[in-house]
């Protein structure tokens, strides 16, 4: 996919080198076009280094125009993505003004245009900006975000640019026409569980664990980036909903189990990244438990194993577990792979220095006849590689399923 990435002058421009990496990681060729004010926030040198192409900014640059004129560039693009998109560029696009290279390209292209607005939340809610947004949407421009959260100005509200990974996922997975590829999981449904569960002891206390949900959310994003419809069943975490993913929030293991089975019928691939509580209190006290004796005993009962229950289904999806272990990681993981009859398991060591809540992870992936090790890398990066491996194994299993029929036919022949 050929993407013209237009960068305009907002503080979120500092995230664009990362956005370029994410787009290129999905196989896109990226040509950057910056406005003059964008250059106040990010350097052309950095962007040239990550995109591998000279950055364009000036409509009147004769040397650059001789190499690829702006009309040629407008034709080259499968998608013109503007991120961050300021209130100013939205107004120019709405009004059809073309005072610089980026706006000229937008008028001259037949490619799809997508914008990722980013601005102060009061600006975003201004009626002028909202009416421009509506107009652009009516004209078929794809509006990505913004999301709600803390802003560079110190305030909180809707106006934050979507995370680079979400923008790249949305642009690469959406049906944007041109030469856009649909992804390895196009047409598939993937269900991911993520985060911890909370098992209530009384109205103010619960049993939980250190899972942050980062790994599971990254898996959901990566599956969406490969074109899948993704359902994410999440325990309580402090993470934004990934863009384009259907999120169901739950608290307890029992709720996660019910919600999983409520959504499982159409699922092709199930990924159990949640750290589900193995036990829950046999009873939840209706009122706060008062301290009395020096010691106290809590009686616990086993929770239903969600992963094993999915793998046992008559028409089970391709089922991938995660194993969190503090020792003998691979041996225990292979035991779980076999006992729970999984198609694949992702084994990670957890401890103070790794696994839970960290941004990076290193894993061993095991399946019935093979395994592969993945070195320490960002969970967001790792998730993309894991999803590629899952898609590959899923396809090869489907191939195996059709094998007996084929051999019957050839025997008859
Ligand atoms: O969330 P992060 O902070 O990013 O951390 C990521 C992680 C360490 C939580 C993640 O990578 C991980 O390993 N998740 C699985 C944690 C876990 O519960 O492992 P386990 O070995 O106890 O369980 C094995 C598998 O059975 C898991 O797929 C789990 O989702 C599943 N399970 C376990 C118990 C249960 N009652 N139901 C289940 O489905």
CSV table of C-alpha atoms and ligand atoms in Angstrom, one decimal:
chain,number,residue,atom,x,y,z
A,1,UNK,CA,0.0,0.0,0.0
A,2,UNK,CA,1.3,3.4,-0.9
A,3,UNK,CA,0.6,5.9,1.8
A,4,UNK,CA,1.1,9.7,1.7
A,5,UNK,CA,1.4,10.7,5.3
A,6,UNK,CA,0.6,14.3,5.8
A,7,UNK,CA,1.8,15.8,9.1
A,8,UNK,CA,0.4,19.1,10.3
A,9,UNK,CA,1.5,21.3,13.2
A,10,UNK,CA,0.2,19.8,16.5
A,11,UNK,CA,2.2,18.5,19.4
A,12,UNK,CA,1.1,14.9,18.5
A,13,UNK,CA,3.4,15.2,15.5
A,14,UNK,CA,6.2,13.9,17.8
A,15,UNK,CA,4.6,10.5,17.5
A,16,UNK,CA,4.8,10.4,13.7
A,17,UNK,CA,8.2,8.6,13.5
A,18,UNK,CA,6.6,5.8,15.4
A,19,UNK,CA,3.5,5.9,13.2
A,20,UNK,CA,5.8,5.6,10.1
A,21,UNK,CA,7.5,2.5,11.6
A,22,UNK,CA,4.0,1.0,12.3
A,23,UNK,CA,2.8,1.6,8.8
A,24,UNK,CA,6.0,0.3,7.3
A,25,UNK,CA,5.9,-2.7,9.6
A,26,UNK,CA,2.6,-3.6,7.9
A,27,UNK,CA,4.3,-3.5,4.5
A,28,UNK,CA,3.3,0.1,3.5
A,29,UNK,CA,5.5,2.5,1.5
A,30,UNK,CA,5.3,5.8,3.2
A,31,UNK,CA,5.9,9.2,1.6
A,32,UNK,CA,5.8,12.1,4.1
A,33,UNK,CA,4.5,15.5,3.3
A,34,UNK,CA,4.9,18.0,6.1
A,35,UNK,CA,3.3,21.4,6.5
A,36,UNK,CA,5.5,24.3,7.6
A,37,UNK,CA,4.1,24.3,11.2
A,38,UNK,CA,4.7,20.5,11.5
A,39,UNK,CA,8.4,21.3,11.2
A,40,UNK,CA,8.1,23.1,14.6
A,41,UNK,CA,7.3,19.7,16.3
A,42,UNK,CA,9.3,17.0,14.5
A,43,UNK,CA,12.3,17.1,12.2
A,44,UNK,CA,12.4,16.1,8.5
A,45,UNK,CA,15.7,14.4,9.2
A,46,UNK,CA,14.1,11.9,11.6
A,47,UNK,CA,11.2,11.3,9.3
A,48,UNK,CA,13.4,10.7,6.3
A,49,UNK,CA,15.4,8.2,8.3
A,50,UNK,CA,12.4,6.2,9.3
A,51,UNK,CA,10.5,6.4,6.0
A,52,UNK,CA,13.5,5.9,3.8
A,53,UNK,CA,12.3,8.6,1.5
A,54,UNK,CA,13.1,12.3,1.2
A,55,UNK,CA,10.4,14.3,3.0
A,56,UNK,CA,8.3,16.7,0.9
A,57,UNK,CA,7.1,20.0,2.2
A,58,UNK,CA,7.2,22.7,-0.5
A,59,UNK,CA,5.0,22.9,-3.5
A,60,UNK,CA,7.5,25.0,-5.2
A,61,UNK,CA,10.6,22.8,-4.7
A,62,UNK,CA,11.7,22.3,-8.3
A,63,UNK,CA,14.1,19.5,-7.6
A,64,UNK,CA,11.6,17.4,-5.7
A,65,UNK,CA,8.9,18.2,-8.3
A,66,UNK,CA,11.2,17.0,-11.0
A,67,UNK,CA,11.7,13.7,-9.2
A,68,UNK,CA,7.9,13.1,-8.6
A,69,UNK,CA,5.5,16.0,-9.3
A,70,UNK,CA,2.7,16.7,-6.9
A,71,UNK,CA,0.1,15.3,-9.4
A,72,UNK,CA,2.2,12.2,-9.8
A,73,UNK,CA,2.4,11.9,-6.0
A,74,UNK,CA,-1.4,12.3,-5.8
A,75,UNK,CA,-1.8,9.4,-8.2
A,76,UNK,CA,0.8,7.3,-6.5
A,77,UNK,CA,-1.1,7.2,-3.2
A,78,UNK,CA,-3.5,4.5,-2.3
A,79,UNK,CA,-4.3,6.4,0.8
A,80,UNK,CA,-3.6,10.0,2.0
A,81,UNK,CA,-3.4,9.8,5.8
A,82,UNK,CA,-3.2,13.1,7.8
A,83,UNK,CA,-1.9,12.6,11.3
A,84,UNK,CA,-2.1,14.6,13.4
A,85,UNK,CA,-4.8,16.7,11.7
A,86,UNK,CA,-5.3,20.1,13.2
A,87,UNK,CA,-8.5,22.2,13.2
A,88,UNK,CA,-6.8,24.3,10.6
A,89,UNK,CA,-6.3,21.4,8.1
A,90,UNK,CA,-9.8,20.2,8.7
A,91,UNK,CA,-11.1,23.7,7.8
A,92,UNK,CA,-8.9,23.9,4.7
A,93,UNK,CA,-10.1,20.4,3.5
A,94,UNK,CA,-13.7,21.4,4.2
A,95,UNK,CA,-13.4,24.6,2.3
A,96,UNK,CA,-11.4,23.1,-0.6
A,97,UNK,CA,-8.5,25.5,-0.1
A,98,UNK,CA,-5.1,24.5,-1.5
A,99,UNK,CA,-2.4,26.9,-0.3
A,100,UNK,CA,0.3,24.3,0.2
A,101,UNK,CA,1.6,20.9,-1.0
A,102,UNK,CA,-0.5,18.8,1.4
A,103,UNK,CA,-3.9,20.5,0.7
A,104,UNK,CA,-3.1,20.6,-3.1
A,105,UNK,CA,-2.5,16.8,-3.0
A,106,UNK,CA,-5.7,16.2,-1.1
A,107,UNK,CA,-7.7,18.0,-3.9
A,108,UNK,CA,-5.7,16.3,-6.7
A,109,UNK,CA,-5.9,12.7,-5.4
A,110,UNK,CA,-8.5,10.1,-6.1
A,111,UNK,CA,-7.2,8.0,-3.2
A,112,UNK,CA,-9.1,7.6,0.0
A,113,UNK,CA,-8.3,10.2,2.6
A,114,UNK,CA,-8.1,9.4,6.3
A,115,UNK,CA,-7.4,12.0,9.1
A,116,UNK,CA,-6.5,11.5,12.7
A,117,UNK,CA,-7.5,14.7,14.5
A,118,UNK,CA,-5.6,16.0,17.5
A,119,UNK,CA,-6.3,19.2,19.4
A,120,UNK,CA,-7.3,20.6,22.7
A,121,UNK,CA,-10.7,19.2,23.8
A,122,UNK,CA,-12.4,22.6,23.8
A,123,UNK,CA,-11.3,23.2,20.2
A,124,UNK,CA,-12.5,19.7,19.2
A,125,UNK,CA,-16.0,20.4,20.6
A,126,UNK,CA,-16.2,23.8,18.9
A,127,UNK,CA,-19.2,23.9,16.6
A,128,UNK,CA,-17.1,25.1,13.7
A,129,UNK,CA,-14.7,22.1,14.0
A,130,UNK,CA,-17.6,19.7,14.5
A,131,UNK,CA,-19.4,20.9,11.4
A,132,UNK,CA,-16.2,20.5,9.4
A,133,UNK,CA,-15.9,17.0,10.8
A,134,UNK,CA,-19.4,16.2,9.7
A,135,UNK,CA,-18.8,17.6,6.2
A,136,UNK,CA,-15.6,15.7,5.8
A,137,UNK,CA,-17.3,12.5,6.9
A,138,UNK,CA,-20.2,13.0,4.5
A,139,UNK,CA,-17.6,13.4,1.7
A,140,UNK,CA,-16.2,10.0,2.6
A,141,UNK,CA,-13.1,11.1,4.5
A,142,UNK,CA,-12.3,8.5,7.2
A,143,UNK,CA,-12.1,10.2,10.7
A,144,UNK,CA,-9.8,8.2,13.1
A,145,UNK,CA,-10.4,9.3,16.6
A,146,UNK,CA,-9.6,11.4,18.5
A,147,UNK,CA,-9.7,9.6,21.8
A,148,UNK,CA,-10.5,10.8,25.3
A,149,UNK,CA,-7.6,11.2,27.7
A,150,UNK,CA,-5.0,13.5,29.3
A,151,UNK,CA,-3.7,16.2,26.9
A,152,UNK,CA,-0.4,18.0,26.4
A,153,UNK,CA,-2.0,21.2,27.8
A,154,UNK,CA,-2.6,19.4,31.1
A,155,UNK,CA,-6.4,19.1,30.6
A,156,UNK,CA,-8.4,16.0,30.1
A,157,UNK,CA,-11.0,15.4,27.4
A,158,UNK,CA,-11.6,14.2,23.8
A,159,UNK,CA,-8.9,15.4,21.5
A,160,UNK,CA,-5.9,13.1,21.9
A,161,UNK,CA,-4.6,11.6,18.6
A,162,UNK,CA,-5.1,7.8,18.5
A,163,UNK,CA,-2.0,5.8,19.3
A,164,UNK,CA,0.2,5.1,16.2
A,165,UNK,CA,-0.6,1.4,16.3
A,166,UNK,CA,-4.3,2.1,16.2
A,167,UNK,CA,-4.0,4.5,13.3
A,168,UNK,CA,-1.8,2.1,11.4
A,169,UNK,CA,-4.2,-0.8,12.2
A,170,UNK,CA,-7.2,1.2,11.0
A,171,UNK,CA,-5.6,2.4,7.8
A,172,UNK,CA,-4.1,-1.0,6.8
A,173,UNK,CA,-7.1,-3.1,7.8
A,174,UNK,CA,-9.9,-0.8,6.4
A,175,UNK,CA,-11.2,-1.4,2.9
A,176,UNK,CA,-9.7,1.7,1.5
A,177,UNK,CA,-9.7,0.6,-2.1
A,178,UNK,CA,-6.6,1.1,-4.3
A,179,UNK,CA,-4.0,-1.6,-3.7
A,180,UNK,CA,-4.9,-2.0,0.0
A,181,UNK,CA,-4.3,-5.5,1.2
A,182,UNK,CA,-6.9,-7.0,3.4
A,183,UNK,CA,-4.6,-8.7,5.9
A,184,UNK,CA,-3.8,-12.3,6.9
A,185,UNK,CA,-7.0,-12.6,9.0
A,186,UNK,CA,-9.4,-10.8,6.7
A,187,UNK,CA,-12.9,-12.3,7.1
A,188,UNK,CA,-11.9,-14.1,10.4
A,189,UNK,CA,-13.2,-13.5,13.9
A,190,UNK,CA,-10.7,-13.5,16.7
A,191,UNK,CA,-11.7,-13.5,20.4
A,192,UNK,CA,-9.1,-12.4,22.9
A,193,UNK,CA,-9.3,-12.4,26.7
A,194,UNK,CA,-7.1,-9.9,28.5
A,195,UNK,CA,-6.2,-8.5,31.9
A,196,UNK,CA,-6.8,-9.9,35.4
A,197,UNK,CA,-10.0,-10.9,37.0
A,198,UNK,CA,-11.2,-9.7,40.4
A,199,UNK,CA,-12.8,-12.2,42.8
A,200,UNK,CA,-14.8,-10.3,45.5
A,201,UNK,CA,-14.2,-11.2,49.2
A,202,UNK,CA,-16.6,-8.6,50.5
A,203,UNK,CA,-17.9,-5.3,49.0
A,204,UNK,CA,-14.5,-3.6,49.4
A,205,UNK,CA,-11.9,-6.4,48.9
A,206,UNK,CA,-11.0,-8.8,46.2
A,207,UNK,CA,-8.4,-11.3,45.0
A,208,UNK,CA,-6.6,-10.4,41.8
A,209,UNK,CA,-3.1,-10.5,40.2
A,210,UNK,CA,-0.6,-8.2,38.5
A,211,UNK,CA,-1.8,-8.4,34.9
A,212,UNK,CA,-2.1,-5.0,33.2
A,213,UNK,CA,-3.8,-6.2,30.1
A,214,UNK,CA,-1.0,-4.8,27.9
A,215,UNK,CA,-0.2,-8.2,26.2
A,216,UNK,CA,-3.8,-9.1,25.5
A,217,UNK,CA,-4.7,-5.6,24.2
A,218,UNK,CA,-1.6,-5.7,21.9
A,219,UNK,CA,-2.8,-9.1,20.6
A,220,UNK,CA,-6.3,-7.7,19.9
A,221,UNK,CA,-4.8,-4.7,18.1
A,222,UNK,CA,-2.5,-6.9,16.0
A,223,UNK,CA,-5.3,-9.2,15.0
A,224,UNK,CA,-7.4,-6.2,14.0
A,225,UNK,CA,-4.5,-4.9,12.0
A,226,UNK,CA,-4.5,-8.1,10.0
A,227,UNK,CA,-8.1,-7.5,9.0
A,228,UNK,CA,-9.9,-9.7,11.6
A,229,UNK,CA,-13.1,-8.8,13.4
A,230,UNK,CA,-11.9,-8.8,17.0
A,231,UNK,CA,-13.9,-9.3,20.2
A,232,UNK,CA,-11.9,-8.4,23.3
A,233,UNK,CA,-13.2,-9.6,26.7
A,234,UNK,CA,-11.3,-7.6,29.2
A,235,UNK,CA,-10.9,-7.8,33.0
A,236,UNK,CA,-10.4,-4.5,34.8
A,237,UNK,CA,-7.5,-2.6,33.3
A,238,UNK,CA,-6.4,1.1,32.8
A,239,UNK,CA,-6.2,0.9,29.1
A,240,UNK,CA,-8.1,2.7,26.3
A,241,UNK,CA,-10.3,0.5,24.1
A,242,UNK,CA,-8.3,-0.4,21.0
A,243,UNK,CA,-9.7,1.3,17.9
A,244,UNK,CA,-12.0,-0.9,15.8
A,245,UNK,CA,-12.2,-3.7,18.4
A,246,UNK,CA,-15.4,-4.7,20.1
A,247,UNK,CA,-14.7,-4.6,23.8
A,248,UNK,CA,-16.7,-6.3,26.6
A,249,UNK,CA,-15.6,-5.4,30.1
A,250,UNK,CA,-16.0,-7.9,32.9
A,251,UNK,CA,-14.7,-8.3,36.5
A,252,UNK,CA,-14.8,-11.9,37.7
A,253,UNK,CA,-13.6,-15.1,36.2
A,254,UNK,CA,-17.2,-16.3,36.1
A,255,UNK,CA,-18.3,-13.2,34.1
A,256,UNK,CA,-15.4,-13.7,31.7
A,257,UNK,CA,-16.4,-17.3,31.2
A,258,UNK,CA,-20.1,-16.4,30.5
A,259,UNK,CA,-19.1,-13.5,28.2
A,260,UNK,CA,-16.6,-15.7,26.3
A,261,UNK,CA,-19.2,-18.4,25.6
A,262,UNK,CA,-21.8,-15.8,24.7
A,263,UNK,CA,-19.5,-14.7,21.9
A,264,UNK,CA,-17.8,-17.9,20.9
A,265,UNK,CA,-20.1,-19.4,18.2
A,266,UNK,CA,-18.7,-17.4,15.2
A,267,UNK,CA,-15.1,-17.3,16.4
A,268,UNK,CA,-12.3,-18.8,14.3
A,269,UNK,CA,-9.4,-18.1,16.7
A,270,UNK,CA,-9.5,-17.9,20.5
A,271,UNK,CA,-6.6,-16.3,22.3
A,272,UNK,CA,-6.6,-16.6,26.1
A,273,UNK,CA,-4.1,-13.9,27.3
A,274,UNK,CA,-6.1,-13.1,30.4
A,275,UNK,CA,-4.7,-13.9,33.8
A,276,UNK,CA,-7.8,-15.6,35.1
A,277,UNK,CA,-8.1,-16.3,38.8
A,278,UNK,CA,-7.8,-20.0,39.4
A,279,UNK,CA,-9.8,-19.8,42.6
A,280,UNK,CA,-12.5,-17.5,44.0
A,281,UNK,CA,-13.9,-17.2,47.5
A,282,UNK,CA,-16.7,-19.8,48.1
A,283,UNK,CA,-18.8,-16.9,49.4
A,284,UNK,CA,-18.8,-13.1,49.1
A,285,UNK,CA,-19.6,-11.5,52.4
A,286,UNK,CA,-22.6,-9.1,51.9
A,287,UNK,CA,-21.0,-6.5,54.3
A,288,UNK,CA,-17.4,-5.4,54.9
A,289,UNK,CA,-15.7,-8.1,57.0
A,290,UNK,CA,-14.6,-6.7,60.4
A,291,UNK,CA,-11.3,-7.7,61.9
A,292,UNK,CA,-11.7,-10.1,64.8
A,293,UNK,CA,-9.2,-13.0,65.4
A,294,UNK,CA,-5.4,-12.8,64.8
A,295,UNK,CA,-5.7,-15.1,61.9
A,296,UNK,CA,-8.4,-15.7,59.4
A,297,UNK,CA,-9.1,-18.4,56.8
A,298,UNK,CA,-10.6,-17.8,53.4
A,299,UNK,CA,-12.3,-20.8,51.7
A,300,UNK,CA,-11.7,-20.8,48.0
A,301,UNK,CA,-13.2,-22.8,45.2
A,302,UNK,CA,-11.7,-23.5,41.7
A,303,UNK,CA,-12.9,-21.3,38.9
A,304,UNK,CA,-14.1,-22.8,35.6
A,305,UNK,CA,-11.1,-23.0,33.2
A,306,UNK,CA,-12.2,-20.8,30.3
A,307,UNK,CA,-9.5,-21.8,27.9
A,308,UNK,CA,-10.0,-25.6,28.4
A,309,UNK,CA,-13.8,-25.2,28.1
A,310,UNK,CA,-13.3,-23.5,24.7
A,311,UNK,CA,-10.8,-26.1,23.5
A,312,UNK,CA,-13.3,-28.8,24.5
A,313,UNK,CA,-16.2,-27.4,22.4
A,314,UNK,CA,-17.4,-29.7,19.5
A,315,UNK,CA,-16.5,-27.1,16.9
A,316,UNK,CA,-13.7,-25.5,18.8
A,317,UNK,CA,-11.9,-22.5,17.3
A,318,UNK,CA,-8.1,-22.6,16.8
A,319,UNK,CA,-7.3,-22.2,20.5
A,320,UNK,CA,-4.2,-20.4,21.8
A,321,UNK,CA,-3.3,-20.2,25.5
A,322,UNK,CA,-0.8,-18.2,27.4
A,323,UNK,CA,1.2,-19.7,30.2
A,324,UNK,CA,2.6,-17.5,33.0
A,325,UNK,CA,5.2,-19.3,35.0
A,326,UNK,CA,7.9,-18.4,37.5
A,327,UNK,CA,10.0,-21.6,36.8
A,328,UNK,CA,10.3,-24.5,34.4
A,329,UNK,CA,8.5,-22.3,32.0
A,330,UNK,CA,8.6,-24.4,28.8
A,331,UNK,CA,7.9,-27.7,30.6
A,332,UNK,CA,4.9,-26.4,32.4
A,333,UNK,CA,3.7,-24.7,29.3
A,334,UNK,CA,3.9,-27.9,27.2
A,335,UNK,CA,2.0,-29.7,30.0
A,336,UNK,CA,-0.8,-27.1,29.7
A,337,UNK,CA,-0.7,-27.4,25.9
A,338,UNK,CA,-1.4,-31.2,26.2
A,339,UNK,CA,-3.7,-31.2,29.2
A,340,UNK,CA,-6.0,-28.5,27.8
A,341,UNK,CA,-5.7,-29.9,24.2
A,342,UNK,CA,-4.7,-26.5,22.8
A,343,UNK,CA,-3.4,-25.7,19.3
A,344,UNK,CA,-0.7,-23.4,20.6
A,345,UNK,CA,0.6,-21.9,23.8
A,346,UNK,CA,2.6,-18.8,24.4
A,347,UNK,CA,4.9,-19.3,27.4
A,348,UNK,CA,6.2,-16.4,29.4
A,349,UNK,CA,8.2,-16.1,32.6
A,350,UNK,CA,6.6,-13.8,35.1
A,351,UNK,CA,8.4,-12.1,38.0
A,352,UNK,CA,9.4,-8.7,39.3
A,353,UNK,CA,11.5,-8.0,36.2
A,354,UNK,CA,9.3,-9.4,33.4
A,355,UNK,CA,5.9,-10.5,32.3
A,356,UNK,CA,3.2,-8.7,34.2
A,357,UNK,CA,2.8,-4.9,33.6
A,358,UNK,CA,6.1,-4.5,31.7
A,359,UNK,CA,6.0,-3.0,28.2
A,360,UNK,CA,8.4,-5.7,26.9
A,361,UNK,CA,8.1,-9.4,26.9
A,362,UNK,CA,10.0,-12.5,25.7
A,363,UNK,CA,8.2,-15.7,25.0
A,364,UNK,CA,8.5,-19.3,23.7
A,365,UNK,CA,5.6,-20.4,21.5
A,366,UNK,CA,4.9,-24.2,21.6
A,367,UNK,CA,2.5,-26.3,19.4
A,368,UNK,CA,2.1,-30.0,19.1
A,369,UNK,CA,5.0,-30.6,16.7
A,370,UNK,CA,7.1,-27.5,17.0
A,371,UNK,CA,8.2,-24.4,18.9
A,372,UNK,CA,9.8,-21.0,18.4
A,373,UNK,CA,11.5,-18.6,20.7
A,374,UNK,CA,10.9,-14.8,20.5
A,375,UNK,CA,13.5,-12.5,22.1
A,376,UNK,CA,12.7,-9.6,24.4
A,377,UNK,CA,10.8,-6.9,22.5
A,378,UNK,CA,7.9,-4.4,23.0
A,379,UNK,CA,4.6,-6.2,23.6
A,380,UNK,CA,3.1,-4.2,20.7
A,381,UNK,CA,5.8,-5.5,18.3
A,382,UNK,CA,5.7,-9.0,19.7
A,383,UNK,CA,2.0,-9.2,19.3
A,384,UNK,CA,2.3,-8.6,15.5
A,385,UNK,CA,4.8,-11.4,15.1
A,386,UNK,CA,2.7,-13.7,17.3
A,387,UNK,CA,-0.4,-13.0,15.2
A,388,UNK,CA,1.5,-13.8,12.0
A,389,UNK,CA,2.5,-17.1,13.5
A,390,UNK,CA,-1.0,-17.8,14.7
A,391,UNK,CA,-2.4,-17.0,11.3
A,392,UNK,CA,0.1,-19.3,9.6
A,393,UNK,CA,-0.6,-22.2,12.0
A,394,UNK,CA,-4.3,-21.7,11.7
A,395,UNK,CA,-4.1,-21.8,7.9
A,396,UNK,CA,-1.9,-24.9,8.0
A,397,UNK,CA,-4.3,-26.7,10.4
A,398,UNK,CA,-7.2,-25.9,8.0
A,399,UNK,CA,-5.1,-27.3,5.2
A,400,UNK,CA,-4.6,-30.5,7.3
A,401,UNK,CA,-8.4,-30.7,7.9
A,402,UNK,CA,-9.0,-30.9,4.1
A,403,UNK,CA,-6.3,-33.5,3.6
A,404,UNK,CA,-8.3,-36.7,4.3
A,405,UNK,CA,-11.0,-35.6,1.8
A,406,UNK,CA,-8.3,-35.0,-0.9
A,407,UNK,CA,-6.7,-38.4,-0.3
A,408,UNK,CA,-10.1,-40.1,-0.6
A,409,UNK,CA,-10.6,-38.4,-4.0
A,410,UNK,CA,-7.1,-39.4,-5.2
A,411,UNK,CA,-7.6,-43.0,-4.0
A,412,UNK,CA,-10.8,-43.2,-6.0
A,413,UNK,CA,-9.1,-41.8,-9.0
B,1,LIG,O1,-1.3,-8.3,31.2
B,1,LIG,P1,0.2,-8.1,31.1
B,1,LIG,O2,0.6,-7.2,32.3
B,1,LIG,O3,0.6,-7.5,29.8
B,1,LIG,O4,0.9,-9.4,31.3
B,1,LIG,C1,0.8,-10.4,30.3
B,1,LIG,C2,0.5,-11.8,30.9
B,1,LIG,C3,1.8,-12.3,31.7
B,1,LIG,C4,-0.7,-11.8,31.8
B,1,LIG,C5,0.2,-12.7,29.7
B,1,LIG,O5,1.3,-12.7,28.8
B,1,LIG,C6,-0.1,-14.2,30.2
B,1,LIG,O6,0.8,-15.0,30.4
B,1,LIG,N1,-1.4,-14.5,30.4
B,1,LIG,C7,-1.8,-15.8,30.9
B,1,LIG,C8,-1.7,-15.7,32.4
B,1,LIG,C9,-2.2,-16.9,33.1
B,1,LIG,O7,-3.2,-16.9,33.8
B,1,LIG,O8,-1.5,-18.0,32.9
B,1,LIG,P2,-1.8,-19.5,33.5
B,1,LIG,O9,-0.6,-20.3,33.2
B,1,LIG,O10,-2.3,-19.4,34.9
B,1,LIG,O11,-3.1,-19.9,32.6
B,1,LIG,C10,-2.9,-20.7,31.4
B,1,LIG,C11,-4.0,-20.3,30.4
B,1,LIG,O12,-5.2,-20.7,30.9
B,1,LIG,C12,-4.1,-18.8,30.1
B,1,LIG,O13,-4.3,-18.7,28.7
B,1,LIG,C13,-5.3,-18.4,30.9
B,1,LIG,O14,-6.0,-17.3,30.2
B,1,LIG,C14,-6.1,-19.6,30.9
B,1,LIG,N2,-7.0,-19.8,32.1
B,1,LIG,C15,-6.5,-20.0,33.3
B,1,LIG,C16,-7.4,-20.1,34.4
B,1,LIG,C17,-8.8,-20.1,34.2
B,1,LIG,N3,-9.6,-20.3,35.2
B,1,LIG,N4,-9.2,-19.9,32.9
B,1,LIG,C18,-8.4,-19.7,31.9
B,1,LIG,O15,-8.9,-19.5,30.7
